[in-house]
């Protein structure tokens, strides 16, 4: 048998290598258009970022090594131009010489892969707009980076886009990531991507979600300007196009082979095309979705390699079949991980298919063992049979093994009830006695058995308006944030408060992650109430509605730790104490840190590790105000490590007792109060003080632009935006407003008496060095995006 394989990467080389192992006498020719074969294409971004330092480690094999080991005739730089099915030959061009020739075959395998999408936009042909598909593409990107590139725009928020954004950031570039959808990672449902998005922002990646590139133009200073469809302009030294891929099926199409609606080559279960002598595999072929049982394009390396093995078996007389693809995949987003298998809720909705879902938020491993954090798990299953339909997991540790267990269960046709019986490995550093997969099984089994009825975040406010929402958390949690309209009845006092609940109305209970509300639901149901518990609790609610105090990684700190150390530089004694603050919530870490430093001697250092997401941003200001030196702050996955050196007592520090640093909190959106704040700030800074104005809650309205609201906002956020005033010119008086007449009179009097307007005062303040800081938490609660605020401010 003479076998010709078109394409020398995953499916192609897997097929060629296994065919040789099964048939020592076959003549095997591999034709690869690129310069390399059998390279680790999934590792390309990590060489760009420097994690994989040696380029040669990506080159798994060469034509010479493949000939030596397996007797394969591998020809790089050889492009197949056409297929003659009648003559059973392909026409090939040698790209080095330009010569063409015919290569006959007995069996032909098509594994050309998929090509990056380059949309037909103005300026798309600029040489600084690059893609990443192979080693040559990687080398081109490296050349631009080595020449001194400082900034990049990545188009696309899928696997390649996220990996490139991360690795470019690791190289020190300023990175903007543009994604047409209103989320990163469309293989996940939107609410599951919120922690990943927050974590990317924490690392300084500027996300532009719900946006798309419209045009590219060169600037006078040799940069590229990227115009987005919403009119925003981005500038960078290079652009990475990662907007998806399309199957390389033109060769098959020209040869008259069957091609699906999505462009993939149609194959049967043996991966044979419509021609019995031609097989196809890898990203170029159309597969069957495991859950939906419909044709799909799912370009993944694992299925591609299995395609090659299946084809080789059949070429050599076997009867191997490839059934379905589950789309099991995973992505690294700095220290976080997101993974999925099976289908998503949005696809089930689009198909009109019935489903049920659950959310849980366990730890990656035993909570008392250091180094773990909250994990976000979503499982979809059939409400009638319990059969698994899909799973998504986002977190810091142990995400990969949970996704792999879900994928295995999906392949085996297991139900949600089956998950509770899986015997999974356990030791505190690796998991819990009740593994997150088991926990999903427990919750799902209760749902299937009718022991628990759930409501979901998207039921608010449409369905919950007909009932009563009860928060069973603590008073402190409730006062920090709660679902609008909810009443507080803490779980501990719920049995004594049943007379405060109306039995004639449905009851919707919730807590932080769903456990306390499950206990409340069982209590209330057995006392005759029509009650449902919020799946995933307020954590899932916040991710779904993009509101509230969401316990996810914070956005990138606005302070520079290297420049923001305390002015009280004390000489180190060499003594250091380790302090474990993991599991404590603000202000717990600060209190314990203060206690540790109080018992230390001047110059001693404390190395504190905390899991509270606000710890990183609290440290510089706390150290400065308390007279200690912040030596360093370092992210450690889900945690933060800070080294603090004890300073001299404050009383002995003249520089710290001279309060030239002033901060005012502006929490009102009333014109007169905001005016007063800026008048005082301008006066204070002219007296030699350093001024910060911290805007929170309604005060943020003074910083809003008058432009339309940002796209991609949830319903409640958009409603908030419609009701709140847009910017300084729209603020009203706190008293004597008189339907706007009082405000107009005040502005007239200010003009006649030469008092500057509020916009003018704001500009004067910023020009004079007043720092304007917008509260990130309040922005999240009120649904305000960064791009809706005036330029020149910070987020804190």
PDB file of N, CA and C in Angstrom, residues 504-553:
ATOM      1  N   UNK A 504     -48.917  32.296  51.909  1.00  0.00           N
ATOM      2  CA  UNK A 504     -49.718  32.401  50.684  1.00  0.00           C
ATOM      3  C   UNK A 504     -48.864  32.752  49.472  1.00  0.00           C
ATOM      4  N   UNK A 505     -47.614  33.135  49.700  1.00  0.00           N
ATOM      5  CA  UNK A 505     -46.734  33.524  48.597  1.00  0.00           C
ATOM      6  C   UNK A 505     -45.532  32.581  48.502  1.00  0.00           C
ATOM      7  N   UNK A 506     -45.030  32.334  47.280  1.00  0.00           N
ATOM      8  CA  UNK A 506     -43.814  31.529  47.148  1.00  0.00           C
ATOM      9  C   UNK A 506     -42.643  32.188  47.875  1.00  0.00           C
ATOM     10  N   UNK A 507     -41.774  31.361  48.408  1.00  0.00           N
ATOM     11  CA  UNK A 507     -40.612  31.852  49.145  1.00  0.00           C
ATOM     12  C   UNK A 507     -39.352  31.503  48.355  1.00  0.00           C
ATOM     13  N   UNK A 508     -38.479  32.497  48.162  1.00  0.00           N
ATOM     14  CA  UNK A 508     -37.212  32.306  47.456  1.00  0.00           C
ATOM     15  C   UNK A 508     -36.084  32.606  48.444  1.00  0.00           C
ATOM     16  N   UNK A 509     -35.404  31.563  48.903  1.00  0.00           N
ATOM     17  CA  UNK A 509     -34.347  31.754  49.892  1.00  0.00           C
ATOM     18  C   UNK A 509     -32.986  31.696  49.206  1.00  0.00           C
ATOM     19  N   UNK A 510     -32.008  32.350  49.827  1.00  0.00           N
ATOM     20  CA  UNK A 510     -30.647  32.282  49.296  1.00  0.00           C
ATOM     21  C   UNK A 510     -29.649  32.541  50.406  1.00  0.00           C
ATOM     22  N   UNK A 511     -28.399  32.099  50.152  1.00  0.00           N
ATOM     23  CA  UNK A 511     -27.260  32.408  51.017  1.00  0.00           C
ATOM     24  C   UNK A 511     -26.080  32.704  50.107  1.00  0.00           C
ATOM     25  N   UNK A 512     -24.873  32.455  50.558  1.00  0.00           N
ATOM     26  CA  UNK A 512     -23.709  32.810  49.755  1.00  0.00           C
ATOM     27  C   UNK A 512     -23.457  31.801  48.631  1.00  0.00           C
ATOM     28  N   UNK A 513     -23.459  30.494  48.964  1.00  0.00           N
ATOM     29  CA  UNK A 513     -23.151  29.485  47.949  1.00  0.00           C
ATOM     30  C   UNK A 513     -24.249  28.447  47.794  1.00  0.00           C
ATOM     31  N   UNK A 514     -25.227  28.419  48.691  1.00  0.00           N
ATOM     32  CA  UNK A 514     -26.352  27.506  48.529  1.00  0.00           C
ATOM     33  C   UNK A 514     -26.548  26.504  49.632  1.00  0.00           C
ATOM     34  N   UNK A 515     -25.594  26.356  50.552  1.00  0.00           N
ATOM     35  CA  UNK A 515     -25.741  25.325  51.581  1.00  0.00           C
ATOM     36  C   UNK A 515     -26.716  25.759  52.680  1.00  0.00           C
ATOM     37  N   UNK A 516     -26.514  26.975  53.222  1.00  0.00           N
ATOM     38  CA  UNK A 516     -27.416  27.435  54.277  1.00  0.00           C
ATOM     39  C   UNK A 516     -28.848  27.576  53.755  1.00  0.00           C
ATOM     40  N   UNK A 517     -28.973  28.026  52.510  1.00  0.00           N
ATOM     41  CA  UNK A 517     -30.324  28.173  51.963  1.00  0.00           C
ATOM     42  C   UNK A 517     -30.965  26.806  51.694  1.00  0.00           C
ATOM     43  N   UNK A 518     -30.136  25.773  51.430  1.00  0.00           N
ATOM     44  CA  UNK A 518     -30.668  24.408  51.301  1.00  0.00           C
ATOM     45  C   UNK A 518     -31.248  23.954  52.646  1.00  0.00           C
ATOM     46  N   UNK A 519     -30.526  24.224  53.728  1.00  0.00           N
ATOM     47  CA  UNK A 519     -31.040  23.877  55.059  1.00  0.00           C
ATOM     48  C   UNK A 519     -32.339  24.644  55.348  1.00  0.00           C
ATOM     49  N   UNK A 520     -32.356  25.915  54.972  1.00  0.00           N
ATOM     50  CA  UNK A 520     -33.557  26.719  55.178  1.00  0.00           C
ATOM     51  C   UNK A 520     -34.716  26.189  54.332  1.00  0.00           C
ATOM     52  N   UNK A 521     -34.415  25.785  53.110  1.00  0.00           N
ATOM     53  CA  UNK A 521     -35.462  25.259  52.228  1.00  0.00           C
ATOM     54  C   UNK A 521     -36.072  23.991  52.803  1.00  0.00           C
ATOM     55  N   UNK A 522     -35.247  23.107  53.336  1.00  0.00           N
ATOM     56  CA  UNK A 522     -35.768  21.881  53.929  1.00  0.00           C
ATOM     57  C   UNK A 522     -36.638  22.198  55.157  1.00  0.00           C
ATOM     58  N   UNK A 523     -36.172  23.145  55.977  1.00  0.00           N
ATOM     59  CA  UNK A 523     -36.933  23.533  57.171  1.00  0.00           C
ATOM     60  C   UNK A 523     -38.298  24.100  56.782  1.00  0.00           C
ATOM     61  N   UNK A 524     -38.294  25.024  55.840  1.00  0.00           N
ATOM     62  CA  UNK A 524     -39.536  25.696  55.459  1.00  0.00           C
ATOM     63  C   UNK A 524     -40.490  24.752  54.729  1.00  0.00           C
ATOM     64  N   UNK A 525     -39.935  23.892  53.871  1.00  0.00           N
ATOM     65  CA  UNK A 525     -40.802  22.983  53.120  1.00  0.00           C
ATOM     66  C   UNK A 525     -41.557  22.053  54.073  1.00  0.00           C
ATOM     67  N   UNK A 526     -40.861  21.593  55.106  1.00  0.00           N
ATOM     68  CA  UNK A 526     -41.501  20.683  56.054  1.00  0.00           C
ATOM     69  C   UNK A 526     -42.453  21.397  57.003  1.00  0.00           C
ATOM     70  N   UNK A 527     -42.482  22.719  56.909  1.00  0.00           N
ATOM     71  CA  UNK A 527     -43.450  23.496  57.669  1.00  0.00           C
ATOM     72  C   UNK A 527     -44.541  24.074  56.767  1.00  0.00           C
ATOM     73  N   UNK A 528     -44.655  23.508  55.565  1.00  0.00           N
ATOM     74  CA  UNK A 528     -45.786  23.844  54.704  1.00  0.00           C
ATOM     75  C   UNK A 528     -45.604  25.016  53.772  1.00  0.00           C
ATOM     76  N   UNK A 529     -44.371  25.502  53.596  1.00  0.00           N
ATOM     77  CA  UNK A 529     -44.141  26.640  52.706  1.00  0.00           C
ATOM     78  C   UNK A 529     -43.810  26.155  51.287  1.00  0.00           C
ATOM     79  N   UNK A 530     -44.204  26.937  50.297  1.00  0.00           N
ATOM     80  CA  UNK A 530     -43.793  26.729  48.905  1.00  0.00           C
ATOM     81  C   UNK A 530     -42.474  27.460  48.741  1.00  0.00           C
ATOM     82  N   UNK A 531     -41.366  26.741  48.778  1.00  0.00           N
ATOM     83  CA  UNK A 531     -40.054  27.384  48.910  1.00  0.00           C
ATOM     84  C   UNK A 531     -39.061  26.800  47.914  1.00  0.00           C
ATOM     85  N   UNK A 532     -38.188  27.683  47.413  1.00  0.00           N
ATOM     86  CA  UNK A 532     -37.100  27.297  46.514  1.00  0.00           C
ATOM     87  C   UNK A 532     -35.804  27.929  47.000  1.00  0.00           C
ATOM     88  N   UNK A 533     -34.691  27.253  46.724  1.00  0.00           N
ATOM     89  CA  UNK A 533     -33.387  27.764  47.128  1.00  0.00           C
ATOM     90  C   UNK A 533     -32.591  28.178  45.901  1.00  0.00           C
ATOM     91  N   UNK A 534     -31.839  29.253  46.023  1.00  0.00           N
ATOM     92  CA  UNK A 534     -31.067  29.796  44.898  1.00  0.00           C
ATOM     93  C   UNK A 534     -29.851  28.911  44.624  1.00  0.00           C
ATOM     94  N   UNK A 535     -29.807  28.299  43.461  1.00  0.00           N
ATOM     95  CA  UNK A 535     -28.679  27.444  43.098  1.00  0.00           C
ATOM     96  C   UNK A 535     -27.415  28.294  42.952  1.00  0.00           C
ATOM     97  N   UNK A 536     -26.394  27.929  43.717  1.00  0.00           N
ATOM     98  CA  UNK A 536     -25.133  28.660  43.665  1.00  0.00           C
ATOM     99  C   UNK A 536     -25.091  29.900  44.522  1.00  0.00           C
ATOM    100  N   UNK A 537     -26.224  30.262  45.140  1.00  0.00           N
ATOM    101  CA  UNK A 537     -26.254  31.373  46.065  1.00  0.00           C
ATOM    102  C   UNK A 537     -25.940  32.721  45.445  1.00  0.00           C
ATOM    103  N   UNK A 538     -25.617  33.684  46.321  1.00  0.00           N
ATOM    104  CA  UNK A 538     -25.346  35.042  45.855  1.00  0.00           C
ATOM    105  C   UNK A 538     -24.108  35.107  44.974  1.00  0.00           C
ATOM    106  N   UNK A 539     -23.202  34.133  45.120  1.00  0.00           N
ATOM    107  CA  UNK A 539     -22.005  34.120  44.294  1.00  0.00           C
ATOM    108  C   UNK A 539     -22.371  33.945  42.824  1.00  0.00           C
ATOM    109  N   UNK A 540     -23.237  32.965  42.540  1.00  0.00           N
ATOM    110  CA  UNK A 540     -23.690  32.773  41.163  1.00  0.00           C
ATOM    111  C   UNK A 540     -24.567  33.944  40.722  1.00  0.00           C
ATOM    112  N   UNK A 541     -25.389  34.477  41.632  1.00  0.00           N
ATOM    113  CA  UNK A 541     -26.239  35.622  41.309  1.00  0.00           C
ATOM    114  C   UNK A 541     -25.390  36.796  40.827  1.00  0.00           C
ATOM    115  N   UNK A 542     -24.311  37.081  41.544  1.00  0.00           N
ATOM    116  CA  UNK A 542     -23.443  38.197  41.166  1.00  0.00           C
ATOM    117  C   UNK A 542     -22.785  37.959  39.817  1.00  0.00           C
ATOM    118  N   UNK A 543     -22.337  36.730  39.568  1.00  0.00           N
ATOM    119  CA  UNK A 543     -21.715  36.433  38.282  1.00  0.00           C
ATOM    120  C   UNK A 543     -22.719  36.560  37.145  1.00  0.00           C
ATOM    121  N   UNK A 544     -23.970  36.212  37.406  1.00  0.00           N
ATOM    122  CA  UNK A 544     -24.987  36.257  36.363  1.00  0.00           C
ATOM    123  C   UNK A 544     -25.416  37.681  36.055  1.00  0.00           C
ATOM    124  N   UNK A 545     -25.624  38.472  37.103  1.00  0.00           N
ATOM    125  CA  UNK A 545     -26.123  39.837  36.920  1.00  0.00           C
ATOM    126  C   UNK A 545     -25.014  40.882  36.907  1.00  0.00           C
ATOM    127  N   UNK A 546     -23.763  40.443  37.093  1.00  0.00           N
ATOM    128  CA  UNK A 546     -22.631  41.373  37.137  1.00  0.00           C
ATOM    129  C   UNK A 546     -22.886  42.481  38.146  1.00  0.00           C
ATOM    130  N   UNK A 547     -23.281  42.109  39.322  1.00  0.00           N
ATOM    131  CA  UNK A 547     -23.586  43.094  40.347  1.00  0.00           C
ATOM    132  C   UNK A 547     -23.184  42.545  41.697  1.00  0.00           C
ATOM    133  N   UNK A 548     -23.245  43.366  42.704  1.00  0.00           N
ATOM    134  CA  UNK A 548     -22.984  42.919  44.062  1.00  0.00           C
ATOM    135  C   UNK A 548     -21.514  42.823  44.380  1.00  0.00           C
ATOM    136  N   UNK A 549     -21.234  42.411  45.601  1.00  0.00           N
ATOM    137  CA  UNK A 549     -19.863  42.213  46.047  1.00  0.00           C
ATOM    138  C   UNK A 549     -19.493  40.775  45.728  1.00  0.00           C
ATOM    139  N   UNK A 550     -18.961  40.566  44.546  1.00  0.00           N
ATOM    140  CA  UNK A 550     -18.702  39.198  44.090  1.00  0.00           C
ATOM    141  C   UNK A 550     -17.368  38.717  44.628  1.00  0.00           C
ATOM    142  N   UNK A 551     -17.313  37.567  45.267  1.00  0.00           N
ATOM    143  CA  UNK A 551     -16.063  37.063  45.832  1.00  0.00           C
ATOM    144  C   UNK A 551     -15.185  36.421  44.775  1.00  0.00           C
ATOM    145  N   UNK A 552     -14.704  37.238  43.838  1.00  0.00           N
ATOM    146  CA  UNK A 552     -13.786  36.759  42.818  1.00  0.00           C
ATOM    147  C   UNK A 552     -12.536  37.620  42.891  1.00  0.00           C
ATOM    148  N   UNK A 553     -11.556  37.291  42.092  1.00  0.00           N
ATOM    149  CA  UNK A 553     -10.315  38.052  42.125  1.00  0.00           C
ATOM    150  C   UNK A 553     -10.572  39.506  41.770  1.00  0.00           C
TER     151      UNK A 553
END
